[in-house]
Short mmCIF file of C-alpha atoms and ligand atoms in Angstrom, two decimals:
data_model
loop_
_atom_site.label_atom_id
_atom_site.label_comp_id
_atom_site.label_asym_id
_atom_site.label_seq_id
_atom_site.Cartn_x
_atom_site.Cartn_y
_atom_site.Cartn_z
CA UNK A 1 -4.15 -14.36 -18.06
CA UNK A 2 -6.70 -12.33 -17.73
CA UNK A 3 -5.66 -8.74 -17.66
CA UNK A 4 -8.97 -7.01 -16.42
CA UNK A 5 -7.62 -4.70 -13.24
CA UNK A 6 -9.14 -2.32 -11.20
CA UNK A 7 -8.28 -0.56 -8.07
CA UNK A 8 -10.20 0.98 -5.01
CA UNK A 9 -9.69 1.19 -1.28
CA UNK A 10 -8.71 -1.86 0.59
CA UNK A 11 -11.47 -3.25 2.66
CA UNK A 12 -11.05 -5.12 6.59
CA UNK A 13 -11.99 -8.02 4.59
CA UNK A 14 -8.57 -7.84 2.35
CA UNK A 15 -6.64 -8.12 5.15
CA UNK A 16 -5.65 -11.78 5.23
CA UNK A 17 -4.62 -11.27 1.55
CA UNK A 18 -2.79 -8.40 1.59
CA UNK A 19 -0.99 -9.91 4.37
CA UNK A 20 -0.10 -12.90 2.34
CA UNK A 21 0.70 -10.85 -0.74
CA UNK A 22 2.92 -8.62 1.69
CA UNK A 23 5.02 -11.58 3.25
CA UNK A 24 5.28 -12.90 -0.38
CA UNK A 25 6.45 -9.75 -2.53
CA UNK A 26 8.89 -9.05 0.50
CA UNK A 27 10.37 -12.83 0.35
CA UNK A 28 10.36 -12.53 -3.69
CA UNK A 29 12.35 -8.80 -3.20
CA UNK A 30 14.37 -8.58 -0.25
CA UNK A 31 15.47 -12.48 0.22
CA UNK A 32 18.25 -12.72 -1.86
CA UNK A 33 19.93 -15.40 0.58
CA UNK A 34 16.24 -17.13 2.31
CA UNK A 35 14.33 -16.04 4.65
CA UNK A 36 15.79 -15.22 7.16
CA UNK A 37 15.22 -14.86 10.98
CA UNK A 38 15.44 -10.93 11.18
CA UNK A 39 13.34 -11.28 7.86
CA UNK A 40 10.76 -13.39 9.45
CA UNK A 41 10.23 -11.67 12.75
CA UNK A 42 9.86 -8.18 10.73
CA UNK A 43 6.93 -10.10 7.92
CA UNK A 44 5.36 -11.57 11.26
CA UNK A 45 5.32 -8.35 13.03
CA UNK A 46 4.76 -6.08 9.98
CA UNK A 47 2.54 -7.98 8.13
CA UNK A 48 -0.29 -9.48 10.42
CA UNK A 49 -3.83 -9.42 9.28
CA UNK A 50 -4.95 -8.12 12.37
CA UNK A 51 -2.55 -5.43 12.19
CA UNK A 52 -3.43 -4.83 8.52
CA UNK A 53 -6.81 -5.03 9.17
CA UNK A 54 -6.86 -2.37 12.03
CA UNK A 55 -5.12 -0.06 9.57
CA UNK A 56 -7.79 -0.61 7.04
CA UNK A 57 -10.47 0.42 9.65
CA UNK A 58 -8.41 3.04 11.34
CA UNK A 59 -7.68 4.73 8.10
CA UNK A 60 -10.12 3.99 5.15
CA UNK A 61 -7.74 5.52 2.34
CA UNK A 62 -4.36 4.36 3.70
CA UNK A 63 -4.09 1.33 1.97
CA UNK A 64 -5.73 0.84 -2.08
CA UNK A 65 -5.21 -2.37 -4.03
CA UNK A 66 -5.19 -3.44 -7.52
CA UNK A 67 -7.47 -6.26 -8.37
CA UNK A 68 -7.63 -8.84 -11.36
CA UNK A 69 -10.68 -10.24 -11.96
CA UNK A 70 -11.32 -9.69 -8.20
CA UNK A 71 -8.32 -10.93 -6.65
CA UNK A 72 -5.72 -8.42 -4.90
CA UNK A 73 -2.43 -8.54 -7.57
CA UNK A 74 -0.94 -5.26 -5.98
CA UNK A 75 -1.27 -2.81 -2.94
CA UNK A 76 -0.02 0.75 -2.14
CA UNK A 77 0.17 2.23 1.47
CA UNK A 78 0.15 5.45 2.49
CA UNK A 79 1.21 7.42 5.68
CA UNK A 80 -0.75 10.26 5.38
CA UNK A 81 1.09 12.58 7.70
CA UNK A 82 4.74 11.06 7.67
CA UNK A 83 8.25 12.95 8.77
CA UNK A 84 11.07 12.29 6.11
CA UNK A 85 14.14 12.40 7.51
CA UNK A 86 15.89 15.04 5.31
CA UNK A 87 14.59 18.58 4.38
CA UNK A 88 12.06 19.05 7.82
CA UNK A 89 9.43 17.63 5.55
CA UNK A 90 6.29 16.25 6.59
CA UNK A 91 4.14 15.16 3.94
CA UNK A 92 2.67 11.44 2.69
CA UNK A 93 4.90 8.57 2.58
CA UNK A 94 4.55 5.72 0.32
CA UNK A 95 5.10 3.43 2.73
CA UNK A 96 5.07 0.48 0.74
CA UNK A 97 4.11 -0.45 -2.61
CA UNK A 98 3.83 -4.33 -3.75
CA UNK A 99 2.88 -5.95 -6.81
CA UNK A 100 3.35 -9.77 -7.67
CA UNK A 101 6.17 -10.07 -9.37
CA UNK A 102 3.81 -12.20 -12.57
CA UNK A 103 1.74 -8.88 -12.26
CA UNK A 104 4.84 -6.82 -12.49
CA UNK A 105 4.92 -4.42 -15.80
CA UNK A 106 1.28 -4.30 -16.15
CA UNK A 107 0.65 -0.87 -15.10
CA UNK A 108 -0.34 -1.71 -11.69
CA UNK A 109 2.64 -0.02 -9.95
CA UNK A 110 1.95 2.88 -12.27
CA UNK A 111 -2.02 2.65 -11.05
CA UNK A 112 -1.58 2.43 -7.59
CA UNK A 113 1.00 5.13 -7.49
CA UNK A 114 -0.95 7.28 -9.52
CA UNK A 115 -3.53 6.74 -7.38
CA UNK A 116 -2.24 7.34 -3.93
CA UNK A 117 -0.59 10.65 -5.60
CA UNK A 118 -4.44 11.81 -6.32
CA UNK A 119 -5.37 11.10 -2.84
CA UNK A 120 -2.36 12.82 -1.55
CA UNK A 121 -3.12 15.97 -3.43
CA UNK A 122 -7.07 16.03 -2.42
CA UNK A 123 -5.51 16.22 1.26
CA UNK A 124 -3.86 19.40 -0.14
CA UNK A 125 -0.29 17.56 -0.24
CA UNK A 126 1.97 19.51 -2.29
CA UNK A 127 5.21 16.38 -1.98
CA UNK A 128 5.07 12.55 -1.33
CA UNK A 129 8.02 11.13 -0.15
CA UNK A 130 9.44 7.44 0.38
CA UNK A 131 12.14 4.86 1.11
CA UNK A 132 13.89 2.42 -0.77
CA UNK A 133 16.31 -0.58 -0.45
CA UNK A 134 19.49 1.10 -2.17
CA UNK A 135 20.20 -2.31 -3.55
CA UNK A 136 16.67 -2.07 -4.95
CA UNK A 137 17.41 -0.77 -8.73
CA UNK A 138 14.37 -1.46 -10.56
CA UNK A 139 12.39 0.14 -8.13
CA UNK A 140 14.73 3.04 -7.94
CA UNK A 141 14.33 3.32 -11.59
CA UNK A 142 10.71 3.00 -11.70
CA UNK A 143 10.43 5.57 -8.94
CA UNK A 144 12.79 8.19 -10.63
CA UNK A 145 10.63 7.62 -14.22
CA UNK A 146 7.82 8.57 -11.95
CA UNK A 147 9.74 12.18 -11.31
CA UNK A 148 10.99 10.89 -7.75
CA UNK A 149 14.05 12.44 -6.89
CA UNK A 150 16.46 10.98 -4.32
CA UNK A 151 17.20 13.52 -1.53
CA UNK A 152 19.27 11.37 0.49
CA UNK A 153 20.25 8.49 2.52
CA UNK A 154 18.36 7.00 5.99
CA UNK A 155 19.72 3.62 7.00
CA UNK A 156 17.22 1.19 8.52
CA UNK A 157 18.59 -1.00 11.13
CA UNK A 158 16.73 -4.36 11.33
CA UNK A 159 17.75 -7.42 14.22
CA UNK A 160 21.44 -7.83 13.28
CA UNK A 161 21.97 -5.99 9.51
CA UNK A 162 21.67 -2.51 8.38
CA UNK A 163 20.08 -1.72 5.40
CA UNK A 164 20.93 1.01 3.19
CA UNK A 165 17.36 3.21 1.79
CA UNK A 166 17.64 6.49 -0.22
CA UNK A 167 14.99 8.58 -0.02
CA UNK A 168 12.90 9.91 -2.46
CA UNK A 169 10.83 12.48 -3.15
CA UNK A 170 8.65 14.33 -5.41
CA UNK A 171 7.14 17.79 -6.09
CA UNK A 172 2.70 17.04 -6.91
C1 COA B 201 8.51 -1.53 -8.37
C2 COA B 201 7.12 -2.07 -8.68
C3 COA B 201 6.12 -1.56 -7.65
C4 COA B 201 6.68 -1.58 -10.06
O1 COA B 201 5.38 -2.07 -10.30
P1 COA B 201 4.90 -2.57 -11.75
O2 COA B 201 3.48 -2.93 -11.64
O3 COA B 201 5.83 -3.57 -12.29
O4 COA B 201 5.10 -1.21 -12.55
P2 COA B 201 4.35 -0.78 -13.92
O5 COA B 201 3.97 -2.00 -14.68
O6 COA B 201 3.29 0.19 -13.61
O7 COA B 201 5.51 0.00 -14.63
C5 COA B 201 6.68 -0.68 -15.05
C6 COA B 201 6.77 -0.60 -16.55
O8 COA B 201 5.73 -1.41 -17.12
C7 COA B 201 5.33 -0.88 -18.37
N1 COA B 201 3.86 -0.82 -18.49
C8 COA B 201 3.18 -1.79 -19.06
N2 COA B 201 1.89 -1.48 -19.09
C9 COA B 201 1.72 -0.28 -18.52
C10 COA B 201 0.59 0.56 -18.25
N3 COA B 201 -0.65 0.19 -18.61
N4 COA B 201 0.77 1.72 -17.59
C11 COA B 201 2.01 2.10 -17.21
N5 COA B 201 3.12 1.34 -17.46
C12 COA B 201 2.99 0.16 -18.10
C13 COA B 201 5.96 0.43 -18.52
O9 COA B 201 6.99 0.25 -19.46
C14 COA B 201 6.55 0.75 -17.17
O10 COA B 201 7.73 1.43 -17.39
P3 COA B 201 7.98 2.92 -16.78
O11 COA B 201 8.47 2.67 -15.37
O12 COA B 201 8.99 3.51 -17.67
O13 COA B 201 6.68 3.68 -16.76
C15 COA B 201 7.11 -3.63 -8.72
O14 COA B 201 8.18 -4.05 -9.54
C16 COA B 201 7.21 -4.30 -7.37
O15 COA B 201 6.23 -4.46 -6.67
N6 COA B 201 8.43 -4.75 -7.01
C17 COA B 201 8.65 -5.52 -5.79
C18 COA B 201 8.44 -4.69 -4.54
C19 COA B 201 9.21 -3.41 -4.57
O16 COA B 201 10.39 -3.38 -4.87
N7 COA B 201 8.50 -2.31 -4.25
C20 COA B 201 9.09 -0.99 -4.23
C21 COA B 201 9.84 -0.73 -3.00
S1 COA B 201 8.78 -0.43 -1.62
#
């Protein structure tokens, strides 16, 4: 494979990709039993290009991507201005942050993370915060070797099932 990444802002253009790498890194993480139809609805709503693409034009920086060789292998979004439900914070939120799984311990997670931090601190951030599936663990443990701490718990309730997230956060 060829390993030769890169990252920078996400462009309109992306959108149709990042909207297929979205729907497939959520399928790959979250659907343990299928796809469901709460799952589906939430991907169709969530993840639209057009919706994607608005962002993208809306908000230049919000979204970055890692490319390989040109094609998108990983995004991070970010919520510039974002209320975290413990502590009265408001401060970024990783909102999401996606790689394909045969891109997975390349560095990209570590890139794009990275990256959004910088951006967060040129905004004069001082803390990014963010949400994870509790039943999530290598996330969690990525996250926490990034010096993410978990604060707490904020349940997210979807058509029928309630998910459990912890939130995270950490100090720039
Ligand atoms: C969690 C997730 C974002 C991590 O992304 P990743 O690209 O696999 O992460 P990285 O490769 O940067 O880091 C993982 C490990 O790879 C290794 N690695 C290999 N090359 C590396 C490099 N050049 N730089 C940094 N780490 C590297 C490190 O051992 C690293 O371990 P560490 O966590 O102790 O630093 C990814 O697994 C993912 O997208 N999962 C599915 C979606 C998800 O769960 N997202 C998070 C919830 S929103």
């Amino acid at each position: 494979m060829n390993q030769n990444f890169s990252f920078r802002a996400a462009l309109p253009g992306d959108a149709l990709r990042l909207s297929f790498l979205f729907a497939h890194v959520y399928i790959d993480t979250y659907g343990v039993e299928g796809v469901t139809h709460e799952f589906a609805h939430f991907m169709e709503k969530r993840f639209s290009s057009a919706r994607i693409e608005s962002l993208i034009s809306e908000v230049p920086d919000a979204l970055q991507v890692a490319t390989c060789d040109g094609h998108i292998a990983g995004a991070a979004e970010m919520i510039w201005r974002s209320e975290c439900p413990h502590q009265g914070i408001i401060a970024p939120e990783l909102s999401k942050l996606y790689v394909l799984e045969r891109f997975c311990g390349l560095g990209l997670g570590h890139g794009l993370l990275r990256r959004a931090e910088l951006l967060a601190k040129t905004r004069g951030a001082r803390q990014v915060w963010l949400e994870v599936y509790a039943l999530n663990p290598r996330a969690i443990a990525f996250y926490k070797r990034q010096g993410y701490n978990d604060i707490g718990r904020n349940d997210f309730q979807m058509e029928v099932n309630c998910y459990e997230n912890r939130v995270l956060l950490k100090e720039l």
